[in-house]
mmCIF file of C-alpha atoms in Angstrom:
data_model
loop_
_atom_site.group_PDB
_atom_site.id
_atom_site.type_symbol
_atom_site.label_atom_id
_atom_site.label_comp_id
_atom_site.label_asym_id
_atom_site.label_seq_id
_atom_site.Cartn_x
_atom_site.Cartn_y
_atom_site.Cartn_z
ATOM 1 C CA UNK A 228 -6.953 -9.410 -29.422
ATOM 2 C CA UNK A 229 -8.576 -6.478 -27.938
ATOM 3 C CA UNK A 230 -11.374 -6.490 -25.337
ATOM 4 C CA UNK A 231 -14.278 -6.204 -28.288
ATOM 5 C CA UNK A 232 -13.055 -9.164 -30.032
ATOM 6 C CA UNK A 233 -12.304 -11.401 -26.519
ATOM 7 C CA UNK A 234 -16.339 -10.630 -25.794
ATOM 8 C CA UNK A 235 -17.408 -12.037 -29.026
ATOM 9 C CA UNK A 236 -15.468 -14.833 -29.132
ATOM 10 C CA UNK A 237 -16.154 -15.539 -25.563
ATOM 11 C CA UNK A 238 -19.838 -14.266 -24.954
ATOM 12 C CA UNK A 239 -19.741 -12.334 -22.174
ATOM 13 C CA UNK A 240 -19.984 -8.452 -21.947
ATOM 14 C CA UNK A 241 -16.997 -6.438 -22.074
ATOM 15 C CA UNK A 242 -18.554 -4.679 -18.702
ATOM 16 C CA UNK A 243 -18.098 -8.113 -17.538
ATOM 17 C CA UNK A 244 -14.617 -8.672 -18.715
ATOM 18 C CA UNK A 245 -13.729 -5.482 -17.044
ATOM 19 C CA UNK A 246 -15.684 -6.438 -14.078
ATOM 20 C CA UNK A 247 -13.605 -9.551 -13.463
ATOM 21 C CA UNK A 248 -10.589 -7.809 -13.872
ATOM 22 C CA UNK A 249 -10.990 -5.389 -11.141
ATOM 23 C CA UNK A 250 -11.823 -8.343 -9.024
ATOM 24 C CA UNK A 251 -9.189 -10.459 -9.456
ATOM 25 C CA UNK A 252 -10.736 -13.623 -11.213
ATOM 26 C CA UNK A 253 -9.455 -12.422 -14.714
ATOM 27 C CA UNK A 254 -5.609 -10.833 -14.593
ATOM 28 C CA UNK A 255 -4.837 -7.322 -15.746
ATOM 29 C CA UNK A 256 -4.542 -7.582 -19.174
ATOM 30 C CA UNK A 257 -1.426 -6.140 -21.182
ATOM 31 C CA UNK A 258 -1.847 -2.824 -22.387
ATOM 32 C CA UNK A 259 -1.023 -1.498 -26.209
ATOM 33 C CA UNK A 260 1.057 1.656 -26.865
ATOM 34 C CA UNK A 261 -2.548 3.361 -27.027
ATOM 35 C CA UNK A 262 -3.480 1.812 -23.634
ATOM 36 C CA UNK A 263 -6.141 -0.740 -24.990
ATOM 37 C CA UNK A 264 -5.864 -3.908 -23.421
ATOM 38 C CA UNK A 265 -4.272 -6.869 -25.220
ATOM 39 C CA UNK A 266 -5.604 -10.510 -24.714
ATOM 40 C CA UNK A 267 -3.915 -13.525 -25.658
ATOM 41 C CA UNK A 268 -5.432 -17.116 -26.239
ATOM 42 C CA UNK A 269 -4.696 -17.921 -22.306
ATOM 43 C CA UNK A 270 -7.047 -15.219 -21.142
ATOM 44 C CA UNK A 271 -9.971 -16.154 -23.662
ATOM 45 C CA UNK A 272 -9.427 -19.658 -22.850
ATOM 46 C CA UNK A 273 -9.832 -18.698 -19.100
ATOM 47 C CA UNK A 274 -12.726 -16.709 -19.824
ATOM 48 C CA UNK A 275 -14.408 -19.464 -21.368
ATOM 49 C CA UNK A 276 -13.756 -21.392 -17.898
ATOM 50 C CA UNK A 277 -15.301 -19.015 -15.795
ATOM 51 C CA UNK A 278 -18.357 -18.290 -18.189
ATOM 52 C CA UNK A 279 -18.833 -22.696 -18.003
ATOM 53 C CA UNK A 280 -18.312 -22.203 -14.784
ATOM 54 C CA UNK A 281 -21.161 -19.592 -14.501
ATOM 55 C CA UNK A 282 -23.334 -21.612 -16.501
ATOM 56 C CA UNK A 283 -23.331 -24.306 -14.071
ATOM 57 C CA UNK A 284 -24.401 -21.472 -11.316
ATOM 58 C CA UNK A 285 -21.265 -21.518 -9.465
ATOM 59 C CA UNK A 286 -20.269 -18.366 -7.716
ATOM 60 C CA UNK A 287 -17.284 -16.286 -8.142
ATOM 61 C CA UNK A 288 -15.480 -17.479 -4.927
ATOM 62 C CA UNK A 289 -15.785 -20.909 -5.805
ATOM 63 C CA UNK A 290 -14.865 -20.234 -9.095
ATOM 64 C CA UNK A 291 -11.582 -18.367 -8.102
ATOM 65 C CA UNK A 292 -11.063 -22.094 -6.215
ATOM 66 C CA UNK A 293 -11.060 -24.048 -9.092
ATOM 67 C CA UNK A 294 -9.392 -21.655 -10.876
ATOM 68 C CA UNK A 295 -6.382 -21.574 -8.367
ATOM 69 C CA UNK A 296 -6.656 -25.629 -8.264
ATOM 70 C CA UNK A 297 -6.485 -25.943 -11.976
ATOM 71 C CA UNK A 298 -3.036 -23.966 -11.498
ATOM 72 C CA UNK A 299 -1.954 -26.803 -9.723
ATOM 73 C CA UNK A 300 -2.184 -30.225 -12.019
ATOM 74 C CA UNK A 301 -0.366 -32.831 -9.108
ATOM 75 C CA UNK A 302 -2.146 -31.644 -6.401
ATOM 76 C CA UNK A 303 -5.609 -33.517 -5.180
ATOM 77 C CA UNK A 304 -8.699 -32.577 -6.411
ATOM 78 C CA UNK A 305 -10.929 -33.321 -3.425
ATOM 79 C CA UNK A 306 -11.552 -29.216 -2.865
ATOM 80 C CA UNK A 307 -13.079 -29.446 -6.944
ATOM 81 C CA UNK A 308 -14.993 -32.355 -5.818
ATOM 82 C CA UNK A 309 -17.140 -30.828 -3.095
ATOM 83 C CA UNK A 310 -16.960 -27.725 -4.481
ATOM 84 C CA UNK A 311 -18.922 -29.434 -7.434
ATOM 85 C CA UNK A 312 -20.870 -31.842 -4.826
ATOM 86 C CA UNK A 313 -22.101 -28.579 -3.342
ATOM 87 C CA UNK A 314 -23.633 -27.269 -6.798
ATOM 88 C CA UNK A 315 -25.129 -30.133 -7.062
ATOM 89 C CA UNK A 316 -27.115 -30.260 -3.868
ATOM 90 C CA UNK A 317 -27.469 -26.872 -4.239
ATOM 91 C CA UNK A 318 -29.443 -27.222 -7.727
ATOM 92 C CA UNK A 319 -31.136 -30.396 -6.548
ATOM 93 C CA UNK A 320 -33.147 -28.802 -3.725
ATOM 94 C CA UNK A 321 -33.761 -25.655 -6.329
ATOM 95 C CA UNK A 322 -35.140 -27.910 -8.634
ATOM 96 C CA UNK A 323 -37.334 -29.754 -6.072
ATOM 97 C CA UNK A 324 -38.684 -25.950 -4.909
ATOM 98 C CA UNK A 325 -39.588 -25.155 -8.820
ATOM 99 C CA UNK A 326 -41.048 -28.788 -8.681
ATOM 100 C CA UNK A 327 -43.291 -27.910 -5.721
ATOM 101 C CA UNK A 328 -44.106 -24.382 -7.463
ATOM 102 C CA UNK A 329 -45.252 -26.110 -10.279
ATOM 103 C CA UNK A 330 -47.415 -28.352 -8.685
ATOM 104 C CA UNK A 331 -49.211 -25.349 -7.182
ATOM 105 C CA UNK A 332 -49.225 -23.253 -10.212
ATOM 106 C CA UNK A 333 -50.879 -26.013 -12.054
ATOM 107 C CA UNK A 334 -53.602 -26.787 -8.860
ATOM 108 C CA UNK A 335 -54.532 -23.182 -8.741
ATOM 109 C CA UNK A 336 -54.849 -22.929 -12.630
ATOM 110 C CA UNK A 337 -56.866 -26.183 -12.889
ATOM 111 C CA UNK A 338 -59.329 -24.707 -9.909
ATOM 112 C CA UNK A 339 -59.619 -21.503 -11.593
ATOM 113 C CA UNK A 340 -63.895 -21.629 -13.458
ATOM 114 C CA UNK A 341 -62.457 -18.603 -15.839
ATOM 115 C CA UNK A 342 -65.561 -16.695 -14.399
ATOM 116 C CA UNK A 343 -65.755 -13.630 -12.332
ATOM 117 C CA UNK A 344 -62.628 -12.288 -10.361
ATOM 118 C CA UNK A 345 -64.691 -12.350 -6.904
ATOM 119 C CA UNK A 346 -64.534 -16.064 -7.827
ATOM 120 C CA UNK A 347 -61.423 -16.644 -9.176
ATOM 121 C CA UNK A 348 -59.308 -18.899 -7.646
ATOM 122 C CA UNK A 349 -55.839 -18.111 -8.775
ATOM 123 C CA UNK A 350 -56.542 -14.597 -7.155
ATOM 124 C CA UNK A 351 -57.641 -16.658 -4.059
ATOM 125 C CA UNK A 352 -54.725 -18.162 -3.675
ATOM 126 C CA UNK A 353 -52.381 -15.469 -3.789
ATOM 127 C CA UNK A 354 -54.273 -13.915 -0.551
ATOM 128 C CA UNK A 355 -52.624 -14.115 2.270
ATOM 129 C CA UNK A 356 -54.253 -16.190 5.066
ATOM 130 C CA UNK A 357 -55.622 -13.802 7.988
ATOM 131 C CA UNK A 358 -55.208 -16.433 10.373
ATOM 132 C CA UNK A 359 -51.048 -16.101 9.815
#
C-alpha cells in the first residue's frame, strides 16, 4: 500500500508517517520503481502500535522500548511494566492537577455577581498577588 492509503487506514498524517521514519521508530519503507514507498501489513500493524501507544500519552523513547521488547517474545517484561507504571503515575498526578484546576475554576465562577468588571471576581482572581 502506498503512504496515502497506510494514513487512512491507520489515522495518522502522512507528515507523521514520514516523521517517524526519519527517526527511526517506523523502518524505511520499500520503495516502488517510481520511488513511492511501499507498506506492507507489518508496518500498518506497527503503526497502529505506536499511534495506541500515543494515545495512552507515552513518548517516543519509551515507545521505541516497547517496541524493541515486543521484538523479543521470551525475554521478561519487567522494562514494559514500569515503563507502563510510569504512565500511570504520570497521568494520575495530571489528573489530580486538572482536579485542583477545576475546583478553582468552579470557586471563581460561583463568586463571580455577573455585575461590573471592577467587581468581577473571575478577573480578580487572575491578578497576580503584589505581595509575591
Amino acid at each position: 500500500m502506498q503512504i496515502g492509503d497506510l494514513s487512512r487506514q491507520s489515522g495518522v498524517n502522512i507528515e507523521t508517517i514520514r516523521y517517524y521514519e526519519r527517526i527511526g521508530i517506523l523502518p524505511k519503507p520499500a520503495r516502488q520503481s517510481n520511488g513511492r514507498r511501499s507498506y506492507g501489513p507489518a508496518d500498518a500493524d506497527r503503526l497502529g502500535f505506536i499511534r495506541h501507544a500515543r494515545d495512552l500519552g507515552f513518548d517516543l523513547k519509551n515507545i521505541q522500548v516497547l517496541l524493541a521488547l515486543q521484538e523479543q517474545p521470551e525475554a521478561s517484561c519487567d522494562d514494559a511494566s514500569r515503563i507502563a507504571q510510569d504512565q500511570l503515575e504520570s497521568v494520575e498526578s495530571r489528573i489530580a492537577r486538572l482536579i485542583k484546576l477545576r475546583e478553582e475554576l468552579r470557586r471563581m465562577v460561583s463568586e463571580c455577581s455577573r455585575g461590573r468588571v471592577a467587581e468581577c471576581r473571575v478577573i480578580d482572581a487572575l491578578v497576580p498577588s503584589r505581595n509575591s
